Amino acid sequence: MEQIMPATGAFSLIWVLIALPLAGAAVLLLGGRMTNKWGPYLGVLTVVGSAALGVVMLLQMMGLPAEDRSIQQVAYRWVFADGLSVDMAFRLDQLSMVFVLLITIVGSLIHVYSLGYMEHDPDRRKFFGYLNLFVAAMLLLVLANNYLLLYVGWEGVGLASYLLIGFWQVKPSAAAAAKKAFIINRVGDVGLGLAIMVMFVTFGSVTFADVFGQASAASEGTLTAIGLLLLLAACGKSAQFPLQAWLLDAMEGPTPVSALIHAATMVTAGVYLIVRSNAIFDRAVWAATAVVVVGLITVFMGAIIGSAKDDIKKSLAGSTMSQIGYMITAAGLGPIGYVFAIFHLLTHGVFKAGLFLGAGSVMHGMNDGVNMRRYGALRKVMVITTITFFIGYLAIIGIPPFAGFWSKDEIIHAAFEKGPVIGALLILGAGITGFYMSRMVAMTFFGKARWEDDVHPHESKAVMTIPLIILAIGSTVLGMALLFWGHIEEWLEPVTGIATAPSPLSTAATIGISLAFVIVGASIGWIMYLRREVPITAPRGSLLTRAARRDLYGDDVNEVLVVRPSYWLSRVLVWFDRAWVDGFVNGIAAFVGGFSGRLRRYQSGFARSYALSMVGGAVLVVLALLLVRLS
Amino acid sequence: MNVYTPILVLGILAFGFALFSVTLAGFTGPKRYNRAKLAAYECGIEPTPQPVGGGRFAIKYYLTAMLFIVFDIEIVFLYPWAVAFDQLALFGLIEMVLFIIAVLVVYAYVWRRRGLEWD
Amino acid sequence: MSAPAFGMHLADVVPFNLPSIDYRLIAPILILMGAGLLSVLVEAFIPRRGRRPVQLIVVFVALLAAFAMVLAAAGSRAVTAEGSIAIDGPGLLLQGTLLLVALLAAMLMAERMVDPSGDAFAPRASTLPGSEDERQFTQRGYLQTEIWPLFCFSVSGMLLFVVSNDLLIMFVALEIMSLPLYLLAGMARRRRLLSQEAAMKYFLLGALSSAFFLYGSALLYGFSGSIDLPVIADQITAKPSQSWLLMIGAAFVLIGLLFKVGAVPFHQWVPDVYQGSPTPVTGFMAATVKIAAFGALLRVLYVALGGLQWDWAPMLWIIAILTMVVGSVIAITQTDIKRMLAYSSIAQAGFILVGVVAATREGLASALFYLIAYAFTTIGAFAVIAMARDSSGEATHLSRWAGLGRKSPIVATAFTIFMLALAGIPLTSGFIAKFSVFTAAIAAGDTWLVIVAVLASLVAAFFYLRVVVLMFFAEPGPETATVAVPSVFTTVALAAGATVTVVLGVVPQPVLEMVANADVFIR
C-alpha cells in the first residue's frame, strides 16, 4: 500500500501553485480599469510562476524513491460535521504532477499567445482574469486529495469555461453556447455529486486514500453504481457520448480558450477522474465496460463530425472528442490502459493546443474567418504557422516519430490485449483521423487560394508564433521523451498499477497495420481535396455528411428528449397549479348555476381556489398518514 | 360521557325550540311586505344616508367595533385576577399591570392618532 | 373528584404556585415585544418629522440587545415558563439567526434612496390606490413609520415560535408573527392593488392554515390531555392504540406549519404574496418566516411526534418530493423575478425537508445549516431586486434584467453569487448546505429521495443560471433596468448577504460546528 508523505521542501508550496493564478484572477477581475495596462502581463506571470514552481517540484519528486512520491498538504479543515470530515487538502503524486506540468506549461504558452491574439480586445483584462481563474480551478481539480474538493475544482473549471465561451457575449450564438455548455455539464456534475454521496455513505469518507483503501470491502454493485456515476460525470466534462453536444458550440469562445480548455486541459478532466478512480473501476467490470463502449462510440462520432465540418475550429473540436474517446477507451481497459490514457492525454494536450493555436493564427490572418472553403494556399504567406501546423498534423495522425504515434500506438496495442474488436475499431478510427486531418491541412494550406475579397492573410507576430514553435517542438519530441527518457509507465505505476500480458499480435504488426490504415486514410484525404478544386459553397453531401454537419443530430436529440419534455412538464404543472383547481371550482359553479359561460373563466389567482386546494392537500395528508398507519 | 349528557339534552332542546318557533312563525304570522319592512333593521325609518354604490360601510364602524372588543375582552382577563387576587399576590399584580400597560399603549395610540374622533 | 360547589373559593381547589420564569432566557422575546410597544408610543407621541429616526434607533437597539441576550444565553438548555418555553441549542441558534437576518431586513426596509419618492412603502396605506389623497400624501413626502411596530411584533413572534414548547404558545406565536406580516404585505408604494391583493390572500389562507393548526392542537389535546409537546410524546409511547385522534391531530398541526414553510400542496399563496409585497418585506418574509416555521416544524416533529416517525416520514417524503419538483419545474417558466424566487423558495423548502425527513441528529444539524445559509442568501437577493428599477418602480420582469451585468457589474456580481448559492455551486454556502442535507438523508437511508433532490436541483440550477446568463451575456438595451444608488443601509445588507454566502462556502467549519453542537431539542 502506498504511503502518504507530509509536504516538505518545495512541496510545502503546493498551495501556492493554485494561489498564484487565483490571486492573479482576483486582481484582474476586482482591480477595475486601473489594471487594464499591466493586468494581462500579471496574468501571464502568475501562470509562468506556477509552471516554474511545478518544474522545481518535479525535480524534487524525481529525487525521491518511487514509494515516497505521494505528498499531502492540509491547508485547513473545510467541512466537519457529525460523521463527515473533509479537509482543504492537496495531494501531489505522480499523476497530479504530470497534470500540473501540462496545465501550467501549456497554460503559460497559451497565455503568452493570447497577449498577441487578444491585443485589440477592449475587455482583454477580463479575459486574462477568467483564464487565470480557469488555471487555478483546474489545478485545484488535479491537486485535491478528496472528491469533494475535486468537485469544487470541477465546478470551477466549468464556470470559467462558461465565462470564456461566452466571452464574446455580443454574439448571441456565444451566449447560447455558454449556456448549453453549462447546462450539459450540470448533468454530468449530478453524476459526480451522487457518486460522492454514495462514496460517503459506503466508505464514510471522501478522501482518495480512504475510498481506494476500502474499495475492496464494498460490494460490486455499489462500486458499479459509483463507477457509472463517475462515468456520467466524465462524459459531461470530456464531451463524450451522450453528453457531447456542447463541445462543438463551445468553439464560439476565443481560440486560445479552445486550445487551453476545450482541447488540452479541461476536457481531459474526465479521463483524469476515471484514471484517478482506478481502484473503483478495477473492481467494477460492468462500469469499466461501459467506459470502453462510451469511448469507442465517441471516437467515431467525433471523427465523423470532424470529417464533415467546414469550420476549422469545429472540425478540430470533433477531432478532440475523438481523441478523448481514445483516452476514455484506454482508461476503460483497466490497468494496462490507464498509463497510456494519461500518456495520450499529455501528447494530445501539446499537439492539439498547437493545432488550435495554429488555427487561431490562420483566423487572425483571415479576418477571423473560420470557413476552410475560403482558405487555401496559405502555406505561401504563413510559413511558420504552416510548418508548426503540419508537425501537429503528423503528430495527431500518428506518424513516427511524432508524439501522437507513440501514445496512440500504445493504446491500440493495449486494446488488442483486451480484445481484438476494440483494437480493430481503434485502428479504423486512426484511419479516419488520417482522413479528416489531411482534409483540413489540404483545404487550409494547399490548393488554390479561395480567399474572400478583402482578406489579406499575413503571418502572425512573434508573440504568437513562438508558442506555436515551442508546441511544435513538443509535438515532435514529447512522445519519445516521455517513453524512452521519462519512463512514463514506471513513473505512473504506483498510482495506476500495471499489468502486462502477452499480445496476440506482435508490436510490429500492430504498428504496421495501424500505419497502413492511417496512410490510406490520409491519402484519400489528400487526393479528394487536392486533385479537385474545393468548391466555395459546400456540396449537399451524402446522408452521413449532412448528419455530421448537424453534429450527428446531437442537438435535436437533446431537444426532443430533454428540453421539450421539461418545458412541457413545467407548462402542465403551471396549468395544474393554477387552472385545474379553478376549473374545478368554476366547473362546480357552472354545473350548479347552469352558466356554461363561466367555464371559460379559467383564470388563475383566486384565493378561494387556493383554499380549496389547501383543503384537498389536507385531505391527502391525513389520508397518507392514516394509510401508513393502517397498512 | 354521562357528565355531558345533560348538556347535550339542553342543546337539543334549545335547538328544537328555536327551530319550532321559527318554523311556526313562518306558517302562522301575517305577511305584509312593504319598503320599510324590507329595509335594514326593519324599524320603519329610512336608513340615512344610503352609502354610495350600495353597500360599503365606512371603515370607522369597524374601527369602533374592534376597539370595543379589545377593551371588552380586557375585562375578561381582569375578572379572574380579581377573584384570586390574594393567591396571585405581587406576581399577579405585576403581570396585570404589564397587561394593562400594553392595552393602554394601544389606547394612547388610538387616541393620539384620532381614532376616537368620528370625523 | 366531585365538581366544585358554586361559591367555593377558587384557591381551595387549585392551589396557586408562582410560575417559575427565567426572564434572562426569554429576554430576547421580551425585548422585541417591549420595543414593539415603545414603537407604538413613538407613533403616538413623537411628531411626524422625528418619528423615523427614533423608530430606527428603537428597532436597531432592540435587535442588537436581543442578539446580545441570545449570545449571553448560549449553551443554555432549560425548559421555563411552566414548560411552555424550551430554550435549547437549536432554538437559540435559530433565534440568533432570526435576529441577524431581521437586522438586515430592517436595513432594507429603512432604505429610502432607491425610490425617488420615498421608501418602499405606501405613504399612507389606508388611502385608495390612485386617489387624490394618495397623490397628496406622496407629494408631501410622507413616510409610513407604522411598519416598525409591526416589524418588532412580527420578529418577537418568530423568536417565540422557535422556542415554544406547547401548542398553545406556538399558536399564539404563530399569530403574533403572521398578523403584522399580513399588514406589511399590503403596504407597497407601487403597484398597490397587487400588494393589497397579496395581503388579502395571505391573510385569508393564513387564517385557514391557522385554523388547521388550532384544530389539530385541540385534537392532540383530546388525545393526550395536554398541549405540552413532551407530554404528547409520552402519551404517544404510552397508548399506541388511539390512532384516529392522534393521526388527524398531528396531520392538521403539520399542515399549519407546512403552509408557513410553503410546502406543496400548501404553497399557492407564495408566488402571489412574494410578488405583491414590498420587496424589503418579501425579503424579510422569505428569509425569516422560513427559519421560524422550520424551527417550529422541527420541534413538533422531533419532540412531540418523534414516536410517530414511521407514520409521518412517508408523508413528508411525498411532500418533500412534490415541493422540490413543483417548485423547481414551475420556476422555469416564470418571467417575473420575484415570482421566480418565490417558486425557488418553495423548491428550497423541499430541499430543507429532505434534511428534516432524515430525523437524525445530522438531519437536524444540516437543516439548521441550510436555513442559515438560505436566509442570508435570500435577503441579499431581494436587496438586489429592490435596487433594479425604472421610472415606474422596480423592474421585476426578467427581460428588464438583460444586460444588467454590463451596466452595473458589482451589483450583478453580487446577484450572481446569490444565484450560484441557491443553485448549489461549490464555494458558496448553498453547496455546503445541499451537500450536508443530502449526505444526512443518504446516511438515514433516504437514497431515492436524495436522487430526486439532486435531479430537482439540476432543474433548479437551470433557472438560476438563466438569470446570470441574461445579466452578463445579453446586451443592455433601452429596456434594461437601472440600478439605483442605495444608501448605506442597503449597501450593508447586500454586502453582508454576499459575504456570509461566500464565507459559509469557503470556511463553513465554524458554523457547521455550531449546528453540530446545537445538539438536539430539549424535552
CSV table of N, CA and C in Angstrom, one decimal, chain C residues 235-279:
chain,number,residue,atom,x,y,z
C,235,GLN,N,-47.4,10.4,25.8
C,235,GLN,CA,-48.7,9.8,25.6
C,235,GLN,C,-48.6,8.9,24.4
C,236,ILE,N,-47.9,9.4,23.4
C,236,ILE,CA,-47.9,8.6,22.1
C,236,ILE,C,-47.2,7.2,22.4
C,237,THR,N,-46.1,7.2,23.2
C,237,THR,CA,-45.5,6.0,23.5
C,237,THR,C,-46.3,5.2,24.5
C,238,ALA,N,-47.1,5.9,25.4
C,238,ALA,CA,-47.9,5.2,26.4
C,238,ALA,C,-49.1,4.4,25.8
C,239,LYS,N,-49.8,5.1,24.9
C,239,LYS,CA,-51.0,4.4,24.3
C,239,LYS,C,-51.0,4.5,22.8
C,240,PRO,N,-50.4,3.5,22.2
C,240,PRO,CA,-50.3,3.5,20.8
C,240,PRO,C,-51.6,3.1,20.0
C,241,SER,N,-52.6,2.7,20.7
C,241,SER,CA,-53.8,2.2,20.0
C,241,SER,C,-54.7,3.3,19.5
C,242,GLN,N,-54.7,4.5,20.3
C,242,GLN,CA,-55.6,5.6,20.0
C,242,GLN,C,-55.2,6.3,18.7
C,243,SER,N,-55.4,5.8,17.6
C,243,SER,CA,-54.7,6.4,16.5
C,243,SER,C,-55.5,7.5,15.8
C,244,TRP,N,-56.8,7.5,15.8
C,244,TRP,CA,-57.5,8.4,14.9
C,244,TRP,C,-57.4,9.9,15.3
C,245,LEU,N,-57.7,10.1,16.6
C,245,LEU,CA,-57.5,11.5,17.1
C,245,LEU,C,-56.1,12.0,16.9
C,246,LEU,N,-55.1,11.1,17.2
C,246,LEU,CA,-53.7,11.4,17.1
C,246,LEU,C,-53.3,11.7,15.7
C,247,MET,N,-53.7,10.8,14.8
C,247,MET,CA,-53.3,11.0,13.4
C,247,MET,C,-53.8,12.2,12.8
C,248,ILE,N,-55.1,12.5,12.9
C,248,ILE,CA,-55.7,13.7,12.3
C,248,ILE,C,-55.2,14.9,13.0
C,249,GLY,N,-55.0,14.8,14.3
C,249,GLY,CA,-54.5,16.0,15.0
C,249,GLY,C,-53.1,16.3,14.5
C,250,ALA,N,-52.2,15.3,14.5
C,250,ALA,CA,-50.9,15.5,14.0
C,250,ALA,C,-50.9,16.1,12.6
C,251,ALA,N,-51.7,15.5,11.7
C,251,ALA,CA,-51.7,15.9,10.4
C,251,ALA,C,-52.1,17.4,10.3
C,252,PHE,N,-53.1,17.8,11.1
C,252,PHE,CA,-53.6,19.2,11.0
C,252,PHE,C,-52.5,20.2,11.5
C,253,VAL,N,-51.9,19.8,12.6
C,253,VAL,CA,-50.8,20.7,13.1
C,253,VAL,C,-49.7,20.8,12.1
C,254,LEU,N,-49.3,19.7,11.5
C,254,LEU,CA,-48.3,19.7,10.4
C,254,LEU,C,-48.7,20.6,9.2
C,255,ILE,N,-50.0,20.5,8.9
C,255,ILE,CA,-50.5,21.3,7.7
C,255,ILE,C,-50.3,22.7,8.0
C,256,GLY,N,-50.7,23.2,9.2
C,256,GLY,CA,-50.5,24.6,9.6
C,256,GLY,C,-49.1,25.0,9.4
C,257,LEU,N,-48.1,24.1,9.8
C,257,LEU,CA,-46.7,24.5,9.8
C,257,LEU,C,-46.2,24.4,8.3
C,258,LEU,N,-46.6,23.4,7.6
C,258,LEU,CA,-46.2,23.3,6.2
C,258,LEU,C,-46.7,24.4,5.4
C,259,PHE,N,-47.8,25.0,5.7
C,259,PHE,CA,-48.3,26.1,5.0
C,259,PHE,C,-47.3,27.3,5.1
C,260,LYS,N,-46.8,27.5,6.4
C,260,LYS,CA,-45.9,28.6,6.6
C,260,LYS,C,-44.6,28.4,5.9
C,261,VAL,N,-44.1,27.2,5.8
C,261,VAL,CA,-42.8,27.0,5.1
C,261,VAL,C,-43.0,27.0,3.6
C,262,GLY,N,-44.3,26.9,3.1
C,262,GLY,CA,-44.5,27.0,1.7
C,262,GLY,C,-44.3,25.7,1.0
C,263,ALA,N,-44.7,24.6,1.6
C,263,ALA,CA,-44.6,23.3,1.0
C,263,ALA,C,-45.8,22.9,0.2
C,264,VAL,N,-45.5,22.3,-1.0
C,264,VAL,CA,-46.6,21.8,-1.8
C,264,VAL,C,-47.4,20.7,-1.1
C,265,PRO,N,-48.7,20.7,-1.1
C,265,PRO,CA,-49.7,21.5,-1.8
C,265,PRO,C,-50.2,22.7,-1.0
C,266,PHE,N,-49.4,23.2,-0.1
C,266,PHE,CA,-49.9,24.4,0.6
C,266,PHE,C,-49.1,25.6,0.2
C,267,HIS,N,-48.7,25.7,-1.0
C,267,HIS,CA,-47.8,26.7,-1.5
C,267,HIS,C,-48.3,27.8,-2.3
C,268,GLN,N,-49.6,27.7,-2.6
C,268,GLN,CA,-50.1,28.6,-3.7
C,268,GLN,C,-50.1,30.1,-3.4
C,269,TRP,N,-50.1,30.4,-2.1
C,269,TRP,CA,-50.0,31.8,-1.7
C,269,TRP,C,-48.6,32.4,-2.0
C,270,VAL,N,-47.6,31.5,-2.0
C,270,VAL,CA,-46.2,32.0,-2.0
C,270,VAL,C,-46.0,33.0,-3.2
C,271,PRO,N,-46.2,32.5,-4.4
C,271,PRO,CA,-45.9,33.4,-5.5
C,271,PRO,C,-46.6,34.7,-5.5
C,272,ASP,N,-47.9,34.7,-5.3
C,272,ASP,CA,-48.7,35.9,-5.2
C,272,ASP,C,-48.2,36.8,-4.2
C,273,VAL,N,-48.0,36.3,-3.0
C,273,VAL,CA,-47.6,37.2,-1.9
C,273,VAL,C,-46.2,37.7,-2.1
C,274,TYR,N,-45.3,36.9,-2.5
C,274,TYR,CA,-43.9,37.3,-2.7
C,274,TYR,C,-43.9,38.4,-3.8
C,275,GLN,N,-44.7,38.2,-4.8
C,275,GLN,CA,-44.7,39.2,-5.9
C,275,GLN,C,-45.3,40.5,-5.5
C,276,GLY,N,-46.4,40.4,-4.7
C,276,GLY,CA,-47.2,41.6,-4.4
C,276,GLY,C,-46.6,42.5,-3.3
C,277,SER,N,-45.9,41.8,-2.3
C,277,SER,CA,-45.4,42.5,-1.2
C,277,SER,C,-44.3,43.5,-1.6
C,278,PRO,N,-44.1,44.6,-0.7
C,278,PRO,CA,-43.0,45.4,-1.0
C,278,PRO,C,-41.7,44.6,-0.9
C,279,THR,N,-40.8,44.8,-1.8
C,279,THR,CA,-39.6,43.9,-1.9
C,279,THR,C,-38.9,43.7,-0.6
